[in-house]
CSV table of C-alpha atoms in Angstrom, one decimal:
chain,number,residue,atom,x,y,z
A,1,MET,CA,111.6,94.2,134.5
A,2,LYS,CA,109.8,95.5,137.5
A,3,LYS,CA,110.8,92.4,139.4
A,4,ALA,CA,114.4,92.9,138.4
A,5,LEU,CA,114.3,96.4,139.6
A,6,LEU,CA,112.8,95.5,142.9
A,7,THR,CA,115.4,92.7,143.4
A,8,SER,CA,118.2,95.0,142.7
A,9,LEU,CA,116.9,97.6,145.1
A,10,VAL,CA,116.7,95.0,147.9
A,11,PHE,CA,120.1,93.7,146.9
A,12,PHE,CA,121.7,97.2,147.3
A,13,ALA,CA,119.9,97.8,150.5
A,14,VAL,CA,121.3,94.6,151.9
A,15,ILE,CA,124.8,95.5,150.7
A,16,ILE,CA,124.5,98.8,152.5
A,17,CYS,CA,123.5,97.2,155.7
A,18,VAL,CA,126.2,94.5,155.5
A,19,THR,CA,128.9,97.0,154.8
A,20,GLY,CA,128.3,98.4,158.2
A,21,VAL,CA,126.2,101.5,157.3
A,22,SER,CA,123.5,101.5,159.9
A,23,PRO,CA,120.4,103.3,159.0
A,24,ALA,CA,119.9,106.4,161.2
A,25,GLN,CA,117.5,106.1,164.1
A,26,THR,CA,115.6,109.3,163.2
A,27,ASP,CA,113.6,110.3,160.2
A,28,HIS,CA,116.3,112.5,158.8
A,29,PRO,CA,120.0,111.4,158.5
A,30,PHE,CA,121.4,114.8,159.2
A,31,LYS,CA,119.3,115.5,162.1
A,32,ALA,CA,120.8,112.4,163.6
A,33,ALA,CA,124.3,113.6,162.7
A,34,GLY,CA,123.6,117.0,164.2
A,35,ASP,CA,122.3,115.5,167.4
A,36,SER,CA,125.4,113.4,167.9
A,37,ALA,CA,127.6,116.5,167.3
A,38,HIS,CA,125.7,118.2,170.0
A,39,GLU,CA,126.2,115.4,172.3
A,40,LEU,CA,129.9,115.5,171.6
A,41,ALA,CA,130.0,119.2,172.2
A,42,GLY,CA,128.0,118.8,175.3
A,43,SER,CA,130.6,116.6,176.8
A,44,VAL,CA,133.2,119.2,176.5
A,45,ASP,CA,133.9,121.0,179.8
A,46,ASP,CA,134.2,124.4,178.3
A,47,PRO,CA,130.9,126.1,179.1
A,48,ALA,CA,131.2,128.4,176.1
A,49,VAL,CA,131.5,125.5,173.7
A,50,SER,CA,128.6,123.5,175.1
A,51,GLY,CA,126.5,126.7,175.4
A,52,GLN,CA,127.2,127.5,171.7
A,53,ALA,CA,126.1,124.1,170.6
A,54,GLY,CA,123.1,124.1,172.9
A,55,GLU,CA,121.7,127.2,171.2
A,56,ASN,CA,121.6,125.3,167.9
A,57,THR,CA,119.0,122.7,168.6
A,58,GLY,CA,116.1,125.0,167.7
A,59,TYR,CA,116.7,126.1,164.2
A,60,ASP,CA,116.9,124.5,160.7
A,61,GLU,CA,119.7,122.1,160.2
A,62,GLU,CA,120.4,123.8,156.9
A,63,TYR,CA,121.7,126.9,158.6
A,64,ASP,CA,123.4,125.0,161.3
A,65,ASP,CA,126.8,126.7,160.7
A,66,GLU,CA,127.6,127.2,164.4
A,67,ASP,CA,129.3,123.8,164.7
A,68,TYR,CA,132.7,125.2,164.1
A,69,LEU,CA,133.5,125.0,167.8
A,70,SER,CA,132.2,121.5,168.2
A,71,GLU,CA,134.3,118.3,168.1
A,72,GLU,CA,133.3,117.8,164.5
A,73,GLY,CA,135.2,120.8,163.5
A,74,GLU,CA,138.3,119.2,165.0
A,75,THR,CA,138.1,116.0,163.0
A,76,GLY,CA,136.6,117.3,159.8
A,77,VAL,CA,133.3,116.0,158.3
A,78,ALA,CA,131.5,113.4,160.3
A,79,VAL,CA,131.8,110.8,157.5
A,80,SER,CA,134.6,108.4,158.2
A,81,ASP,CA,137.4,107.6,155.8
A,82,PRO,CA,138.6,104.1,156.6
A,83,LEU,CA,139.2,103.5,152.8
A,84,ARG,CA,141.7,106.4,152.8
A,85,HIS,CA,144.5,104.3,151.3
A,86,TRP,CA,142.4,103.2,148.4
A,87,ASN,CA,140.8,106.6,148.0
A,88,ILE,CA,144.2,108.4,147.8
A,89,LEU,CA,145.3,105.9,145.2
A,90,MET,CA,142.0,106.5,143.2
A,91,TYR,CA,142.4,110.2,143.7
A,92,HIS,CA,145.7,110.2,141.9
A,93,PHE,CA,144.5,107.8,139.3
A,94,ASN,CA,141.5,110.0,138.5
A,95,ASP,CA,143.6,113.1,138.6
A,96,ARG,CA,145.9,111.7,135.9
A,97,LEU,CA,143.0,110.3,133.9
A,98,TYR,CA,141.6,113.9,133.8
A,99,PHE,CA,144.8,115.7,132.9
A,100,TRP,CA,146.2,113.1,130.5
A,101,PHE,CA,143.1,112.0,128.7
A,102,LEU,CA,139.8,113.5,129.6
A,103,LYS,CA,140.8,117.2,129.5
A,104,PRO,CA,142.8,117.1,126.2
A,105,ILE,CA,140.1,115.0,124.4
A,106,SER,CA,137.3,117.2,125.7
A,107,GLN,CA,139.2,120.3,124.8
A,108,GLY,CA,139.8,119.0,121.2
A,109,TYR,CA,136.1,118.1,121.0
A,110,LYS,CA,135.1,121.5,122.2
A,111,ASP,CA,137.3,123.2,119.6
A,112,VAL,CA,135.7,121.1,116.8
A,113,VAL,CA,132.1,120.7,117.8
A,114,PRO,CA,130.0,123.9,117.8
A,115,GLU,CA,128.3,124.8,121.1
A,116,LYS,CA,124.8,124.4,119.7
A,117,ILE,CA,125.5,120.8,118.9
A,118,ARG,CA,127.2,120.1,122.3
A,119,LYS,CA,124.2,121.7,124.0
A,120,GLY,CA,121.9,119.4,122.0
A,121,ILE,CA,123.8,116.3,123.0
A,122,TRP,CA,123.8,117.5,126.6
A,123,ASN,CA,120.0,117.8,126.4
A,124,PHE,CA,119.6,114.4,124.8
A,125,PHE,CA,121.5,112.7,127.6
A,126,THR,CA,119.7,114.7,130.2
A,127,ASN,CA,116.4,113.6,128.7
A,128,LEU,CA,117.5,110.0,128.9
A,129,GLU,CA,117.9,110.4,132.7
A,130,SER,CA,114.2,111.1,133.1
A,131,PRO,CA,113.3,107.6,134.2
A,132,VAL,CA,115.9,107.8,137.0
A,133,LEU,CA,114.5,111.2,138.1
A,134,PHE,CA,110.9,110.1,137.8
A,135,VAL,CA,111.3,106.9,139.9
A,136,ASN,CA,113.4,108.7,142.6
A,137,CYS,CA,110.9,111.5,142.9
A,138,LEU,CA,108.2,108.9,143.5
A,139,LEU,CA,110.4,107.0,146.0
A,140,GLN,CA,110.8,110.2,147.9
A,141,GLY,CA,107.1,111.0,147.7
A,142,LYS,CA,107.7,114.1,145.6
A,143,GLY,CA,104.6,113.7,143.5
A,144,THR,CA,104.6,117.2,141.9
A,145,ASP,CA,108.2,116.8,140.9
A,146,ALA,CA,107.5,113.4,139.4
A,147,GLU,CA,104.7,114.9,137.4
A,148,ALA,CA,106.9,117.7,136.2
A,149,THR,CA,109.6,115.3,135.2
A,150,PHE,CA,107.1,113.1,133.3
A,151,ALA,CA,105.7,116.2,131.5
A,152,ARG,CA,109.1,117.5,130.8
A,153,PHE,CA,110.1,114.1,129.3
A,154,LEU,CA,107.0,114.1,127.0
A,155,VAL,CA,107.5,117.7,125.8
A,156,ASN,CA,111.2,117.3,125.2
A,157,THR,CA,111.0,113.9,123.5
A,158,THR,CA,108.3,115.1,121.1
A,159,ILE,CA,108.5,118.8,120.5
A,160,GLY,CA,112.2,118.8,121.5
A,161,VAL,CA,112.9,116.0,118.9
A,162,ALA,CA,114.1,113.0,120.9
A,163,GLY,CA,115.4,115.3,123.6
A,164,PHE,CA,117.9,117.3,121.6
A,165,GLY,CA,116.0,120.4,122.3
A,166,ASP,CA,114.8,121.6,125.6
A,167,PRO,CA,111.5,123.4,125.0
A,168,ALA,CA,110.4,122.4,128.5
A,169,GLY,CA,113.2,124.5,129.9
A,170,ASP,CA,111.2,127.6,128.9
A,171,ILE,CA,108.2,126.5,131.1
A,172,PRO,CA,109.0,127.4,134.7
A,173,LYS,CA,106.6,124.7,136.0
A,174,LEU,CA,108.6,122.0,134.3
A,175,LYS,CA,111.8,122.9,136.0
A,176,LYS,CA,114.4,120.1,136.0
A,177,THR,CA,114.7,118.2,139.2
A,178,ASP,CA,117.9,116.5,140.2
A,179,GLU,CA,117.3,113.2,142.1
A,180,ASP,CA,119.0,109.9,142.2
A,181,LEU,CA,118.9,106.7,144.3
A,182,GLY,CA,121.7,107.8,146.5
A,183,GLN,CA,119.6,110.8,147.5
A,184,THR,CA,116.6,108.6,147.9
A,185,PHE,CA,118.5,106.4,150.3
A,186,GLY,CA,119.6,109.5,152.2
A,187,TYR,CA,115.9,110.7,152.3
A,188,TRP,CA,115.0,107.3,153.8
A,189,GLY,CA,117.5,107.9,156.6
A,190,ILE,CA,120.4,105.9,155.4
A,191,GLY,CA,123.7,107.7,156.2
A,192,ASP,CA,126.5,108.3,153.8
A,193,GLY,CA,128.6,105.3,154.9
A,194,TRP,CA,132.3,105.5,154.1
A,195,TYR,CA,133.7,108.0,151.7
A,196,LEU,CA,134.7,106.1,148.5
A,197,ILE,CA,136.4,107.4,145.4
A,198,LEU,CA,135.5,105.3,142.4
A,199,PRO,CA,137.8,105.0,139.4
A,200,VAL,CA,136.6,107.1,136.5
A,201,PHE,CA,133.4,108.2,138.3
A,202,GLY,CA,135.2,110.1,141.1
A,203,PRO,CA,134.1,111.0,144.7
A,204,SER,CA,131.2,109.0,146.1
A,205,THR,CA,130.2,107.1,149.3
A,206,ILE,CA,129.1,103.5,149.9
A,207,ARG,CA,125.5,104.7,149.8
A,208,ASP,CA,125.8,106.8,146.7
A,209,ALA,CA,127.8,104.1,144.8
A,210,ALA,CA,125.1,101.6,145.6
A,211,GLY,CA,122.5,104.2,144.4
A,212,MET,CA,124.4,104.7,141.2
A,213,ALA,CA,124.5,101.0,140.5
A,214,GLY,CA,120.7,100.8,141.2
A,215,ASP,CA,120.0,103.8,138.9
A,216,MET,CA,121.8,102.1,136.1
A,217,PHE,CA,118.8,99.8,135.7
A,218,LEU,CA,116.6,102.8,135.0
A,219,LYS,CA,118.8,104.1,132.2
A,220,PRO,CA,117.5,103.2,128.7
A,221,THR,CA,121.1,102.5,127.5
A,222,TYR,CA,121.3,99.6,130.0
A,223,TYR,CA,118.8,97.7,127.9
A,224,ILE,CA,120.7,98.0,124.6
A,225,GLN,CA,121.8,94.4,123.7
A,226,SER,CA,125.4,95.2,123.1
A,227,VAL,CA,128.6,96.0,124.9
A,228,GLU,CA,130.1,98.6,122.6
A,229,VAL,CA,127.1,100.9,122.0
A,230,PRO,CA,126.4,101.8,125.7
A,231,MET,CA,130.2,102.2,126.2
A,232,ALA,CA,130.5,104.5,123.2
A,233,LEU,CA,127.4,106.5,124.4
A,234,GLY,CA,128.9,106.7,127.9
A,235,PHE,CA,132.1,108.0,126.4
A,236,LEU,CA,130.4,110.6,124.3
A,237,GLU,CA,128.3,111.7,127.3
A,238,THR,CA,131.4,112.1,129.5
A,239,ILE,CA,133.4,114.0,126.8
A,240,ASN,CA,130.4,116.2,126.0
A,241,SER,CA,129.6,117.1,129.6
A,242,THR,CA,133.3,117.7,130.4
A,243,SER,CA,133.6,120.1,127.5
A,244,PHE,CA,131.3,122.4,129.5
A,245,ARG,CA,133.2,122.0,132.7
A,246,ILE,CA,136.8,122.3,131.7
A,247,GLY,CA,138.5,124.3,134.4
A,248,ASP,CA,136.1,123.5,137.2
A,249,TYR,CA,138.3,120.7,138.7
A,250,GLU,CA,141.4,122.9,138.2
A,251,THR,CA,139.7,125.7,140.2
A,252,ILE,CA,138.9,123.4,143.1
A,253,LYS,CA,142.4,122.0,143.1
A,254,ASP,CA,144.0,125.3,142.8
A,255,ALA,CA,142.1,127.0,145.6
A,256,ALA,CA,142.9,124.1,148.0
A,257,LEU,CA,145.8,123.6,150.4
A,258,ASP,CA,144.9,119.9,150.7
A,259,PRO,CA,143.1,119.0,147.4
A,260,TYR,CA,142.1,115.5,148.6
A,261,GLU,CA,140.4,116.9,151.8
A,262,ALA,CA,138.9,119.8,149.8
A,263,LEU,CA,137.3,117.4,147.3
A,264,ARG,CA,136.1,115.0,150.0
A,265,ASP,CA,134.5,117.7,152.1
A,266,GLY,CA,133.1,119.4,149.0
A,267,TYR,CA,131.5,116.2,147.8
A,268,LEU,CA,130.0,115.4,151.2
A,269,GLN,CA,128.6,118.9,151.7
A,270,TYR,CA,127.2,119.0,148.2
A,271,ARG,CA,125.4,115.7,148.6
A,272,LYS,CA,124.1,116.6,152.1
A,273,ASN,CA,122.6,119.7,150.6
A,274,LYS,CA,121.1,117.7,147.7
A,275,VAL,CA,119.5,115.2,150.0
A,276,SER,CA,117.9,117.9,152.1
A,277,HIS,CA,116.2,119.3,149.0
B,1,MET,CA,105.3,143.3,190.3
B,2,LYS,CA,103.1,144.9,187.7
B,3,LEU,CA,106.0,147.0,186.5
B,4,ASN,CA,108.1,143.9,186.2
B,5,ALA,CA,105.6,142.2,183.9
B,6,TRP,CA,105.5,145.3,181.7
B,7,ALA,CA,109.2,145.4,181.5
B,8,VAL,CA,109.2,141.7,180.4
B,9,VAL,CA,106.6,142.4,177.7
B,10,LEU,CA,108.4,145.5,176.5
B,11,THR,CA,111.7,143.7,176.4
B,12,ILE,CA,110.2,140.8,174.4
B,13,CYS,CA,108.7,143.3,171.9
B,14,TRP,CA,111.9,145.2,171.7
B,15,ILE,CA,114.0,142.1,171.0
B,16,GLY,CA,111.5,140.7,168.6
B,17,ALA,CA,111.4,144.0,166.7
B,18,LEU,CA,115.2,144.3,166.4
B,19,PRO,CA,115.7,142.5,163.1
B,20,VAL,CA,113.2,144.8,161.5
B,21,TRP,CA,114.9,147.9,162.8
B,22,ALA,CA,118.4,146.9,161.6
B,23,ALA,CA,119.2,147.6,158.0
B,24,ALA,CA,118.3,144.7,155.8
B,25,PRO,CA,121.3,142.4,155.0
B,26,MET,CA,120.3,142.0,151.4
B,27,GLU,CA,120.3,145.8,150.9
B,28,GLU,CA,123.8,146.1,152.4
B,29,LEU,CA,125.0,143.3,150.1
B,30,LYS,CA,123.6,144.7,146.9
B,31,GLY,CA,125.9,147.8,146.8
B,32,PRO,CA,129.2,146.0,147.1
B,33,ILE,CA,128.2,143.3,144.7
B,34,ASP,CA,127.2,145.9,142.1
B,35,GLN,CA,130.5,147.6,142.7
B,36,VAL,CA,132.3,144.2,142.1
B,37,VAL,CA,130.4,143.7,138.9
B,38,ARG,CA,131.3,147.2,137.7
B,39,ILE,CA,135.0,146.8,138.4
B,40,LEU,CA,135.0,143.4,136.6
B,41,GLN,CA,133.4,145.0,133.6
B,42,ASP,CA,135.4,148.2,133.7
B,43,PRO,CA,137.0,148.6,130.2
B,44,LYS,CA,140.1,150.1,131.6
B,45,TYR,CA,140.9,146.7,133.2
B,46,GLN,CA,140.3,144.6,130.1
B,47,ASP,CA,144.1,144.5,129.5
B,48,LYS,CA,145.7,141.8,131.7
B,49,SER,CA,148.6,144.1,132.6
B,50,GLN,CA,146.1,146.1,134.7
B,51,SER,CA,145.1,143.0,136.7
B,52,GLU,CA,147.0,144.1,139.8
B,53,ALA,CA,145.2,147.5,139.9
B,54,GLN,CA,141.9,145.7,139.3
B,55,ARG,CA,142.6,143.3,142.1
B,56,THR,CA,143.5,146.1,144.5
B,57,GLU,CA,140.3,148.0,143.7
B,58,LEU,CA,138.2,144.8,144.1
B,59,MET,CA,139.9,144.0,147.4
B,60,ALA,CA,139.0,147.4,148.8
B,61,VAL,CA,135.3,146.6,148.2
B,62,ILE,CA,135.7,143.0,149.5
B,63,ASN,CA,137.3,144.2,152.7
B,64,GLY,CA,134.4,146.5,153.3
B,65,ILE,CA,131.7,143.7,153.2
B,66,PHE,CA,133.6,140.6,154.3
B,67,ASP,CA,134.5,140.1,158.0
B,68,PHE,CA,137.9,138.4,157.7
B,69,GLN,CA,138.3,138.1,161.5
B,70,GLU,CA,135.0,136.2,161.8
B,71,ILE,CA,136.0,134.1,158.7
B,72,SER,CA,139.4,133.3,160.2
B,73,LYS,CA,138.0,132.3,163.6
B,74,ARG,CA,135.4,130.0,162.0
B,75,THR,CA,137.9,128.5,159.5
B,76,ILE,CA,140.3,127.5,162.3
B,77,GLY,CA,137.5,126.5,164.7
B,78,ARG,CA,138.4,125.2,168.1
B,79,ARG,CA,142.2,125.5,167.5
B,80,TRP,CA,141.8,129.3,167.2
B,81,LYS,CA,142.5,129.6,171.0
B,82,SER,CA,145.9,127.8,170.5
B,83,PHE,CA,147.0,130.6,168.1
B,84,ASP,CA,148.7,133.4,170.0
B,85,GLN,CA,147.7,137.0,169.2
B,86,LYS,CA,150.4,137.5,166.6
B,87,GLN,CA,149.6,134.3,164.9
B,88,GLN,CA,145.9,135.1,164.8
B,89,ARG,CA,146.6,138.5,163.3
B,90,GLU,CA,149.0,137.1,160.8
B,91,PHE,CA,146.7,134.2,159.8
B,92,GLN,CA,143.8,136.6,159.3
B,93,GLU,CA,145.9,138.9,157.0
B,94,THR,CA,147.4,136.0,155.1
B,95,PHE,CA,144.2,134.1,154.6
B,96,ALA,CA,142.4,137.2,153.4
B,97,ASP,CA,145.3,137.7,150.9
B,98,PHE,CA,145.1,134.1,149.9
B,99,LEU,CA,141.4,134.2,149.2
B,100,GLY,CA,141.8,137.5,147.4
B,101,TYR,CA,144.5,136.2,145.0
B,102,THR,CA,142.9,132.8,144.5
B,103,TYR,CA,139.3,133.9,143.8
B,104,TYR,CA,140.2,137.1,142.0
B,105,GLN,CA,141.8,135.1,139.2
B,106,LYS,CA,139.0,132.5,139.0
B,107,VAL,CA,136.3,135.2,139.0
B,108,ARG,CA,138.1,137.3,136.4
B,109,ASP,CA,138.5,134.4,134.0
B,110,ALA,CA,135.0,133.0,134.5
B,111,TYR,CA,132.9,136.1,134.6
B,112,GLN,CA,130.9,136.7,131.5
B,113,GLY,CA,128.7,139.6,132.4
B,114,GLU,CA,126.2,137.5,134.3
B,115,LYS,CA,123.8,139.5,136.5
B,116,VAL,CA,123.5,138.4,140.1
B,117,VAL,CA,119.9,137.5,141.0
B,118,PHE,CA,118.9,138.2,144.6
B,119,LEU,CA,116.4,135.6,145.7
B,120,SER,CA,115.7,136.0,149.5
B,121,GLN,CA,117.0,137.0,152.8
B,122,GLU,CA,116.3,135.4,156.2
B,123,VAL,CA,117.4,136.5,159.7
B,124,LEU,CA,118.0,133.4,161.8
B,125,GLU,CA,117.2,132.9,165.5
B,126,ASN,CA,120.8,133.4,166.4
B,127,GLY,CA,120.7,136.9,164.8
B,128,ASN,CA,122.8,135.9,161.8
B,129,ALA,CA,121.3,136.1,158.3
B,130,VAL,CA,121.3,134.2,155.0
B,131,VAL,CA,121.0,136.0,151.7
B,132,LYS,CA,120.3,133.7,148.8
B,133,THR,CA,121.4,134.6,145.3
B,134,ASN,CA,121.7,132.9,141.9
B,135,ILE,CA,124.2,133.3,139.2
B,136,PRO,CA,122.8,132.3,135.8
B,137,ARG,CA,125.2,130.4,133.7
B,138,LYS,CA,124.9,128.5,130.4
B,139,GLN,CA,124.4,125.1,132.0
B,140,GLY,CA,121.9,126.2,134.6
B,141,GLN,CA,122.2,128.5,137.5
B,142,ILE,CA,124.7,128.5,140.4
B,143,PRO,CA,123.1,129.0,143.8
B,144,LEU,CA,125.3,131.3,145.9
B,145,ASP,CA,124.3,132.0,149.5
B,146,TYR,CA,126.0,134.6,151.8
B,147,ARG,CA,125.9,134.1,155.5
B,148,MET,CA,126.1,137.4,157.3
B,149,ILE,CA,126.6,138.6,160.8
B,150,ASN,CA,125.3,141.8,162.3
B,151,LYS,CA,128.3,143.8,163.5
B,152,LYS,CA,128.4,147.4,164.8
B,153,GLU,CA,129.4,148.6,161.3
B,154,GLY,CA,126.5,146.7,159.7
B,155,TRP,CA,126.0,143.3,158.1
B,156,ARG,CA,129.2,141.5,157.2
B,157,ILE,CA,129.8,138.3,155.3
B,158,TYR,CA,131.4,135.4,157.2
B,159,ASP,CA,130.7,132.5,154.9
B,160,VAL,CA,129.9,131.9,151.2
B,161,ILE,CA,128.0,128.8,150.2
B,162,ILE,CA,128.3,127.7,146.6
B,163,GLU,CA,125.8,124.9,145.6
B,164,GLY,CA,125.5,123.9,149.2
B,165,VAL,CA,129.2,123.8,149.9
B,166,SER,CA,130.4,126.2,152.6
B,167,LEU,CA,133.8,127.6,151.8
B,168,VAL,CA,134.6,128.2,155.5
B,169,LYS,CA,133.7,124.6,156.4
B,170,ASN,CA,135.7,123.3,153.4
B,171,TYR,CA,138.8,125.2,154.4
B,172,ARG,CA,138.3,124.2,158.0
B,173,THR,CA,138.4,120.5,157.1
B,174,GLN,CA,141.7,121.1,155.2
B,175,PHE,CA,143.3,123.3,157.8
B,176,ASN,CA,142.4,120.9,160.6
B,177,THR,CA,144.1,118.1,158.7
B,178,ILE,CA,147.2,120.2,158.4
B,179,LEU,CA,147.1,121.5,161.9
B,180,GLY,CA,146.9,117.9,163.1
B,181,LYS,CA,150.5,117.5,162.0
B,182,GLU,CA,151.9,121.0,161.8
B,183,THR,CA,152.1,124.2,163.8
B,184,PRO,CA,150.1,127.4,163.1
B,185,ASP,CA,153.2,129.1,161.7
B,186,GLN,CA,153.7,126.2,159.2
B,187,LEU,CA,150.1,126.6,158.1
B,188,ILE,CA,150.6,130.4,157.6
B,189,SER,CA,153.8,129.8,155.6
B,190,ARG,CA,151.9,127.2,153.4
B,191,LEU,CA,149.4,129.9,152.7
B,192,LYS,CA,152.1,132.4,151.8
B,193,GLN,CA,153.7,129.9,149.5
B,194,LYS,CA,150.4,129.4,147.8
B,195,ILE,CA,149.9,133.1,147.3
B,196,GLN,CA,153.3,133.3,145.6
B,197,GLU,CA,152.2,130.5,143.3
B,198,GLN,CA,149.0,132.4,142.5
B,199,LYS,CA,150.9,135.6,141.8
B,200,GLN,CA,153.2,133.8,139.3
B,201,GLY,CA,150.2,132.1,137.7
B,202,SER,CA,148.3,135.3,137.2
B,203,SER,CA,151.2,137.1,135.5
B,204,SER,CA,151.9,134.3,133.0
């Protein structure tokens, strides 16, 4: 199993390289992105603009909100979108999937199943994610988080009865981390790659999609010798988690003038923030 | 010469001490946020027919702490210079209205008496500040950061970051796509049309 995992990791790393996503030169992907933005800004004749960008170099990238005058601001987020035609198609596909199927089914489920049970199912699936979190904490050298994840898993699987309860949630030291292979790749300096909307799963990037495929091998459900059972579990997980989030997608869409761009930029910003934590 | 050296030392001390002297951004934010929470919970507004009055009262508080000129400038980015004065003013007013109508409805529907947790504040090298807050929800907490700028009147918000997503940047991406194909006036009329949609949505 270890060998299979390693092989798949290498496999996805190769895919990423082949698809034209070059690993960033520096330790941190967004440092690299920021530097190139400054270079761009520096090439602009307007002294006010280059001056503005020049002041940025000193402080934390996280707060680097002064790029609004740089070239990047002109063209949107620095992640390219050559798959735009496919993405727009998938955007509409997922949009209909949500409004025609996912939303009504989740709403019906929410009306029938009490919140306590839905919460229990949520906890159960969250607990099953532990191997993914644990391995990715290790891959990013976050030893303390890995320990906390492991302890959390033990507590919730035993005292929490197979993960349906979340007693570890009451212990501040065992706070839930949120890591995945896509973030690990980002931590290693691999850039986003192209923006990619996946059918059913939604917004992603080449890097994050590869990460998602790699993480699959760390999910216990992957090792169930059947086709129907993992699919049914995946369906339940989706419906259950959506029942807590009905209205979120509508909010984003409703607040946007260009929902496709809003979702794209929102996803990329959200992931960029996750990678940096 | 000696005098010059002293002047340099004094100036450095003075500049270094400035953020300490100015009122703390978090303190300035707490008042308006408490007011917003109070207006949201006010029993006289629980009936939906009072929503317009509630929105008006909320917007008065919002206008006091948000700097919509700064927000507009940053949302448009480099193209701001290609807007003439009238367009700049009109965009600023319309965008503020748009944000007000859009988020009023969302916040009113989603708010369930959560108490905003103030985590930290940090004054950055460029003189702006970040105030970090949390909103506890059923499925974990939502991190909400406010970016603030020190104006004559005091600290004012120029960006809100929800779970790492900057609203100003998000709208900038959208507006730049639109402005790549359309004129500033067309963008403004798009915003106005969206406000009309929001108004109809909230009354139904």
